[in-house]
mmCIF file of C-alpha atoms and ligand atoms in Angstrom:
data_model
loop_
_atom_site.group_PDB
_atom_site.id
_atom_site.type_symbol
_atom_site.label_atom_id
_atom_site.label_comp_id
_atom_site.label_asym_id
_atom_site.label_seq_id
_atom_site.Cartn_x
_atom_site.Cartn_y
_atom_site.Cartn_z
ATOM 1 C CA UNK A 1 127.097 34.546 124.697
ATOM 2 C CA UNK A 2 126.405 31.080 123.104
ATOM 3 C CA UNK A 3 122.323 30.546 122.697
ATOM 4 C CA UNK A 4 121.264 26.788 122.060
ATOM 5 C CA UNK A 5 117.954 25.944 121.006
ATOM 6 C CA UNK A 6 116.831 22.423 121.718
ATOM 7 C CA UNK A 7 113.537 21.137 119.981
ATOM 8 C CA UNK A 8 111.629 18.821 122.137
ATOM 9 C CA UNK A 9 110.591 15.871 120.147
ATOM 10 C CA UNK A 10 107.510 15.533 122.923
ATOM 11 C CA UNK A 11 105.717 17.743 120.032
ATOM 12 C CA UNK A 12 107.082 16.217 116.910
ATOM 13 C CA UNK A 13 105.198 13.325 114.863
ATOM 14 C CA UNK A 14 105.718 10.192 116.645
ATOM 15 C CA UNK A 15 104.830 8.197 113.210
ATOM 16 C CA UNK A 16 107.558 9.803 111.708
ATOM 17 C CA UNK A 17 110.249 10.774 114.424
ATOM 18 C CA UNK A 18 113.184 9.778 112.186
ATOM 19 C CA UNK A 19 112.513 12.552 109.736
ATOM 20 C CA UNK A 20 111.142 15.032 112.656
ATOM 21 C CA UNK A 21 114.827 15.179 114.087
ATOM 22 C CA UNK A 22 116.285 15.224 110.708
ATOM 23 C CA UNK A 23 113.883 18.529 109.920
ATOM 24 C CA UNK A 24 114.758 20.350 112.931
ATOM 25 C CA UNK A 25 118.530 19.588 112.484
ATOM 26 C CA UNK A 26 118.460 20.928 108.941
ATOM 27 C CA UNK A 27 116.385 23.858 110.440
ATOM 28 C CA UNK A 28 119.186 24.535 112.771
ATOM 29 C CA UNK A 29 118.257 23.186 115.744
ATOM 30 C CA UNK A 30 121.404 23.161 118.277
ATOM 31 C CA UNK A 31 120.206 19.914 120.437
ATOM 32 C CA UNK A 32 117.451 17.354 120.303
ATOM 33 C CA UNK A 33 115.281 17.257 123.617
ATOM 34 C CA UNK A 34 114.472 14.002 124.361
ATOM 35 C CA UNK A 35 111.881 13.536 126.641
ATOM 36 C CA UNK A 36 111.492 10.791 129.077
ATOM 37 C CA UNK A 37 108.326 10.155 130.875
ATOM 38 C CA UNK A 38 107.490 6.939 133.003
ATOM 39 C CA UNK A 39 103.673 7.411 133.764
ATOM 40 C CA UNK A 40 104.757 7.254 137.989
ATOM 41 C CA UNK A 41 107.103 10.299 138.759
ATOM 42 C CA UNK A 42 105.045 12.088 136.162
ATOM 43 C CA UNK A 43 101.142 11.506 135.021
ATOM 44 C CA UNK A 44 102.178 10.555 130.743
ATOM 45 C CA UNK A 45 104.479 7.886 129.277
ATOM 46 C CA UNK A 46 106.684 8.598 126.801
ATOM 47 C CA UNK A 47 109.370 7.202 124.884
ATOM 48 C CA UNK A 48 112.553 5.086 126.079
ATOM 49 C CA UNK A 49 116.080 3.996 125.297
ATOM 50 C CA UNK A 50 114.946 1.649 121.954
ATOM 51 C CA UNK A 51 113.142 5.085 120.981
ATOM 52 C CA UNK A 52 116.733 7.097 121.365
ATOM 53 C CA UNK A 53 118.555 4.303 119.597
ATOM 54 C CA UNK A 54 116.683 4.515 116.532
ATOM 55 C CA UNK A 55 117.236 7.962 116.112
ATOM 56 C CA UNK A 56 120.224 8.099 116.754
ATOM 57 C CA UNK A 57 121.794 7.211 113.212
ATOM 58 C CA UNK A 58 119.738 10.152 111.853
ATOM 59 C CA UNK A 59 121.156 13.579 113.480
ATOM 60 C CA UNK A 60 124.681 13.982 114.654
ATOM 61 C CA UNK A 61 123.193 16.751 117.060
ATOM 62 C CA UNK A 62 123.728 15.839 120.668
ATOM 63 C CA UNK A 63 121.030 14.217 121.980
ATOM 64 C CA UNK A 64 119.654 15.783 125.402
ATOM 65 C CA UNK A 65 117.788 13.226 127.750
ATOM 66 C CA UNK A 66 115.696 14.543 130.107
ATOM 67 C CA UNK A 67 114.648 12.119 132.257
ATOM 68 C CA UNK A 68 111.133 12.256 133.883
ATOM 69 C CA UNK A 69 111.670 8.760 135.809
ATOM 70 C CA UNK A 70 111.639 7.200 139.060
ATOM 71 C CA UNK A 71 114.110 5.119 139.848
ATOM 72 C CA UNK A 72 116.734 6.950 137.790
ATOM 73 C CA UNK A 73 119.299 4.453 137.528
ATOM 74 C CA UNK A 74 118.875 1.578 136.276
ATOM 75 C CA UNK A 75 117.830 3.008 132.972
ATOM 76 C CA UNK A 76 120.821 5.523 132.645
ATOM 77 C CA UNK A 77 123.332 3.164 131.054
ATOM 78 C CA UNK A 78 120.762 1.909 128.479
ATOM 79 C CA UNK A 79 120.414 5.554 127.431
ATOM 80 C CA UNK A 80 124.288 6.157 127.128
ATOM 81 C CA UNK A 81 124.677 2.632 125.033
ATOM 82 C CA UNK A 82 121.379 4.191 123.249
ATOM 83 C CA UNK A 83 123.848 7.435 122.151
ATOM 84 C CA UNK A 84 122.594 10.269 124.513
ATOM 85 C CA UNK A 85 125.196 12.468 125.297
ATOM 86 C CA UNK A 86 123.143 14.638 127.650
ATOM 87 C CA UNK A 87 121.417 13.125 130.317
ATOM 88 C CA UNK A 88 119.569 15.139 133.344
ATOM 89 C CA UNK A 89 117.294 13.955 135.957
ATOM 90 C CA UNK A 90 115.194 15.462 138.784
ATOM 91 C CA UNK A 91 117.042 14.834 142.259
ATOM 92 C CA UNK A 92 113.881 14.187 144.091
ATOM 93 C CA UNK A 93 113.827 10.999 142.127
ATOM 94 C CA UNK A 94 116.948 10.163 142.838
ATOM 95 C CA UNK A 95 117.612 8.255 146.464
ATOM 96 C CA UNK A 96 121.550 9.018 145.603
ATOM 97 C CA UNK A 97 122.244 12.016 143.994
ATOM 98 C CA UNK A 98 125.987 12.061 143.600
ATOM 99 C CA UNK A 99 125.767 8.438 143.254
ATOM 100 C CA UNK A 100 123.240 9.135 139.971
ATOM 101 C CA UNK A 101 125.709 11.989 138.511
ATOM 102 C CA UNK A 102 128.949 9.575 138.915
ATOM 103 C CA UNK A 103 126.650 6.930 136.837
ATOM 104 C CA UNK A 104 126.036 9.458 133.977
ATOM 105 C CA UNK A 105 129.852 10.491 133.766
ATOM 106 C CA UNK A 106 131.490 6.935 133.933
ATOM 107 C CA UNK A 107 129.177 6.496 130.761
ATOM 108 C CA UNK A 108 130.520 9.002 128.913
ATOM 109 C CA UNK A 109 127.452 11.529 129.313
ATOM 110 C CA UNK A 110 127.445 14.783 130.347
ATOM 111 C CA UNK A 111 125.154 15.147 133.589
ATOM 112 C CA UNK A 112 122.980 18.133 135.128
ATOM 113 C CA UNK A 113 119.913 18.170 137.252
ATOM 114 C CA UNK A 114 116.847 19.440 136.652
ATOM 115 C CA UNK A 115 114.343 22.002 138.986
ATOM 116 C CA UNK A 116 110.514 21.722 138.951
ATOM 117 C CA UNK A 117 108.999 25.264 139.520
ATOM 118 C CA UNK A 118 109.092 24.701 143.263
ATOM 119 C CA UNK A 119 111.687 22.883 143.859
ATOM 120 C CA UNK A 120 114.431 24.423 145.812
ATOM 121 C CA UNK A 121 117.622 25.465 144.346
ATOM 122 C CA UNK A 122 119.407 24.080 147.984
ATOM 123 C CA UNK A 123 119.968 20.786 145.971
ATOM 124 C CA UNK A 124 122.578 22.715 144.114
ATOM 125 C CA UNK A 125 124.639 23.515 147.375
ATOM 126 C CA UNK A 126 126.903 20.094 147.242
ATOM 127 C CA UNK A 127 126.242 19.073 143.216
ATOM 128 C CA UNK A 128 127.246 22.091 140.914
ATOM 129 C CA UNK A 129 130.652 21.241 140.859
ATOM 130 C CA UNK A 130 129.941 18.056 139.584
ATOM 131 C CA UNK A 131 126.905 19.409 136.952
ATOM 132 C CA UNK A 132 127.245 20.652 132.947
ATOM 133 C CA UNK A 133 123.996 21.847 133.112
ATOM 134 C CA UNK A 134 121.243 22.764 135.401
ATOM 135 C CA UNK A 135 118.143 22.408 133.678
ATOM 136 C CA UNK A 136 115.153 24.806 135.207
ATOM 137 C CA UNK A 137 111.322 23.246 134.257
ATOM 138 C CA UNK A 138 109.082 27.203 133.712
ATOM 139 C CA UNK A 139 106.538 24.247 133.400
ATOM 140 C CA UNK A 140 105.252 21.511 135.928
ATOM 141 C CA UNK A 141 106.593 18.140 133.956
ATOM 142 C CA UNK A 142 104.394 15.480 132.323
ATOM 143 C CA UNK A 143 102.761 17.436 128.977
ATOM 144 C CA UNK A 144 104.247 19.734 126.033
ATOM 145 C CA UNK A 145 101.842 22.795 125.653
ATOM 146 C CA UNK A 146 101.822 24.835 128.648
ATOM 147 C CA UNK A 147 101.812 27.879 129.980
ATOM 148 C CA UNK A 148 105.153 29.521 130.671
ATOM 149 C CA UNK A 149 105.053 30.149 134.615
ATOM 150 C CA UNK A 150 106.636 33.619 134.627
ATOM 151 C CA UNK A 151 107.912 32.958 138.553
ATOM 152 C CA UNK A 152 110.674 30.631 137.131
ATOM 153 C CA UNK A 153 111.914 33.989 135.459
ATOM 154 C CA UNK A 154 114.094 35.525 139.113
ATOM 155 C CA UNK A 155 115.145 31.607 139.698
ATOM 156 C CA UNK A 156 116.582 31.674 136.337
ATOM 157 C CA UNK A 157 118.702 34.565 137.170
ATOM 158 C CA UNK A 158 119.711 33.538 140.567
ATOM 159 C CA UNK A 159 121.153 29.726 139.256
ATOM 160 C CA UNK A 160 122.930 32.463 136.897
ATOM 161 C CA UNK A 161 124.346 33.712 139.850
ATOM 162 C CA UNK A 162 125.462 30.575 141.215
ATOM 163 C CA UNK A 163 126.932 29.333 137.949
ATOM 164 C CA UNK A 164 129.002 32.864 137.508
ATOM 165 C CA UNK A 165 130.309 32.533 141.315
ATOM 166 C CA UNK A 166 131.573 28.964 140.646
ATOM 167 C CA UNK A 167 133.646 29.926 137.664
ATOM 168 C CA UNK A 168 132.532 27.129 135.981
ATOM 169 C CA UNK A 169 131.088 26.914 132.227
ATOM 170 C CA UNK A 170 127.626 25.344 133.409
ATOM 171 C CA UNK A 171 124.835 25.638 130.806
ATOM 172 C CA UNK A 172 121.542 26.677 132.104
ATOM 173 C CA UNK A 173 118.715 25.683 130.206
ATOM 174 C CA UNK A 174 115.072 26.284 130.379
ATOM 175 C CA UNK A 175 112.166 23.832 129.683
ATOM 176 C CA UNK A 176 108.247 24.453 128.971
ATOM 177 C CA UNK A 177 106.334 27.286 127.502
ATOM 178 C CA UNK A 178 109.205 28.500 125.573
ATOM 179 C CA UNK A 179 107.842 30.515 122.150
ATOM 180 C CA UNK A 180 109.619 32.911 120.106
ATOM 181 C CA UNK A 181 107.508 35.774 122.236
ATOM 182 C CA UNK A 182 109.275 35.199 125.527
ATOM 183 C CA UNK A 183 112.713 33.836 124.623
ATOM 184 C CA UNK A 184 114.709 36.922 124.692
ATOM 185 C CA UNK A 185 112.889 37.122 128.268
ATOM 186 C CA UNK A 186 114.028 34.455 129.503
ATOM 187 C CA UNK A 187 117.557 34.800 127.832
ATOM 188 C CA UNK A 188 117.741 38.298 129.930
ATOM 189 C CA UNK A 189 117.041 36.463 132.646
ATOM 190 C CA UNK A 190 120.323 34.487 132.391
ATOM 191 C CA UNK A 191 119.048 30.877 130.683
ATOM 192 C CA UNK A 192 121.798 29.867 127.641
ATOM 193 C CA UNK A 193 119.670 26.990 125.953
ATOM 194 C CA UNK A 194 115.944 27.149 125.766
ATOM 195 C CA UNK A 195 113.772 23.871 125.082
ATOM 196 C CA UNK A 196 110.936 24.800 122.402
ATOM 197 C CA UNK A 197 108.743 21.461 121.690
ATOM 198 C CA UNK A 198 105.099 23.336 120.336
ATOM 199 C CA UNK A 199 106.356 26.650 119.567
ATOM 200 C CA UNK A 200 108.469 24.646 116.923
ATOM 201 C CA UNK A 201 107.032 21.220 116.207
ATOM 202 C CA UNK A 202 103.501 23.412 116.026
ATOM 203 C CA UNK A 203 104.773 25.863 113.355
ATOM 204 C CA UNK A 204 104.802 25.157 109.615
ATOM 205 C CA UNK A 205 108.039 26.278 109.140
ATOM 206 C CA UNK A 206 110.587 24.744 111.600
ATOM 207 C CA UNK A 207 113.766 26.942 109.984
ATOM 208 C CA UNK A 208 112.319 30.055 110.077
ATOM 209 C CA UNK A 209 110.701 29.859 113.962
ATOM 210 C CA UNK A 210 114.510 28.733 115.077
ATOM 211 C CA UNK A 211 115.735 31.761 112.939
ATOM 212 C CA UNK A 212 113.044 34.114 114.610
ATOM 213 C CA UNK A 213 114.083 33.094 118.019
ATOM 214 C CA UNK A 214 117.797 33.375 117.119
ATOM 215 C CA UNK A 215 117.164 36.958 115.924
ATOM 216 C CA UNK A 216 115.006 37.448 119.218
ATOM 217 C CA UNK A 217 118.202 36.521 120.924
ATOM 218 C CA UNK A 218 120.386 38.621 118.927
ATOM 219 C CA UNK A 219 118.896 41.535 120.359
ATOM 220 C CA UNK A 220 119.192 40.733 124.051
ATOM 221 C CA UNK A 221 121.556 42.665 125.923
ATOM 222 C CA UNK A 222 124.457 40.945 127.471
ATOM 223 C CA UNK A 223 124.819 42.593 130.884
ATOM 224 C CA UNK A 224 124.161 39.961 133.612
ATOM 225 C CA UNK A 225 123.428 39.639 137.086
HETATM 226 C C1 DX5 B 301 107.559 18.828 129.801
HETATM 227 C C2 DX5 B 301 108.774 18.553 128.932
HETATM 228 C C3 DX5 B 301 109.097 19.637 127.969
HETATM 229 C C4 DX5 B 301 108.034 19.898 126.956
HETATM 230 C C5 DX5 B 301 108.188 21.282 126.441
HETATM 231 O O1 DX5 B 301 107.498 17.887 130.819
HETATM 232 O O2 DX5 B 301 109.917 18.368 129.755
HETATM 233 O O3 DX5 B 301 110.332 19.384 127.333
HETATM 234 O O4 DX5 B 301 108.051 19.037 125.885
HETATM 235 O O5 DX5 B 301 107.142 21.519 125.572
HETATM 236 P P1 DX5 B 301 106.657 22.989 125.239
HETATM 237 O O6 DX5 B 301 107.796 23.703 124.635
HETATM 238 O O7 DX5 B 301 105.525 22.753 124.307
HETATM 239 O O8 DX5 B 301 106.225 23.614 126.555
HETATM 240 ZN ZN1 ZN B 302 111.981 18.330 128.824
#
């Protein structure tokens, strides 16, 4: 089993993002979490594709954009040109689903949707073929911080399902309240990459949380669902 840990800059130093991503890359971070808020499908504003740019020269890590935004479109292709390589978005804020994943593949991005605690998981029926990811939120969106909401934990394991009956190498990561307590947890459950912005921007020692949560996963057994 391959484990990726993406730090979500939501939690880093905004005055000094370059050498925030630079710090968490040399810590071992496997991804950086990029998150994308437009103060209208979620209650905070964020950062945007000049924000991505300007990191970009500074970590060769892929760059995962999660996009908190309503419309979706129009700003993908500024956010591929900006050197994302990841980019998911919450169907519900999409008027075209298939329409939105096509965008993020013809510019060179890998796509995936993403599931607010209660959203349904029927909006993966006619789109997993098409995904590289399915990203599940154990938080509602808008704020780093929370609470992990431990009724995200038997969704996690049934998109596992799904993902092991379509034969297809689809990453499943999980986003919000993620801490080196409850990541073999939610590992068990079936998730592959696990979003950490607090638990790791929060601690004094960015290398040695990642290395405590890789250990964490080290011990969690592989069986599956
Ligand atoms: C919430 C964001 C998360 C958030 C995670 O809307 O999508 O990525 O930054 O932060 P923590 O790990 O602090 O819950
Ligand atoms: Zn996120």
């Amino acid at each position: 089993m391959t484990y990726r840990i993406a730090p979500s800059i939501l939690s880093a130093d905004f005055a000094r993002l370059g050498e925030e991503v630079r710090a968490v890359a040399q810590a071992g971070a496997d991804l950086i979490h990029f998150d994308v808020m437009d103060n209208h499908y979620v209650p905070n504003l964020t950062i945007g594709p000049l924000v991505c740019a300007a990191i970009r020269p500074h970590v060769s890590l892929p760059i995962d954009v999660h996009l908190m935004v309503k419309p979706v479109d129009r700003i993908v292709p500024d956010f591929a040109k900006a050197g994302a390589n990841i980019i998911t978005f919450h169907p519900e804020a999409s008027e075209h689903i298939d329409r939105t994943l096509a965008l993020i593949k013809e510019h060179g991005c890998r796509a995936g949707l993403v599931f607010n605690p209660a959203t349904p998981l029927a909006w993966l029926d006619h789109t997993l073929d098409k995904l590289d990811l399915v990203l599940l939120m154990s938080v509602n969106p808008g704020f780093g911080g929370q609470q992990f909401i431990p009724s995200v934990l038997p969704k996690i394991a049934e998109v596992r399902r799904r993902i092991a009956a379509s034969g297809r190498d689809v990453w499943l990561e999980v986003d919000g309240g993620v801490k080196t307590e409850n990541i073999a947890e939610v590992a068990a459950a079936g998730a592959d990459t696990f979003v950490a912005g607090s638990a790791i921007f929060g601690s004094k020692d960015y290398a040695a949380t990642i290395r405590d949560m890789r250990s964490r996963l080290a011990a969690v057994p592989r069986a599956r669902a």
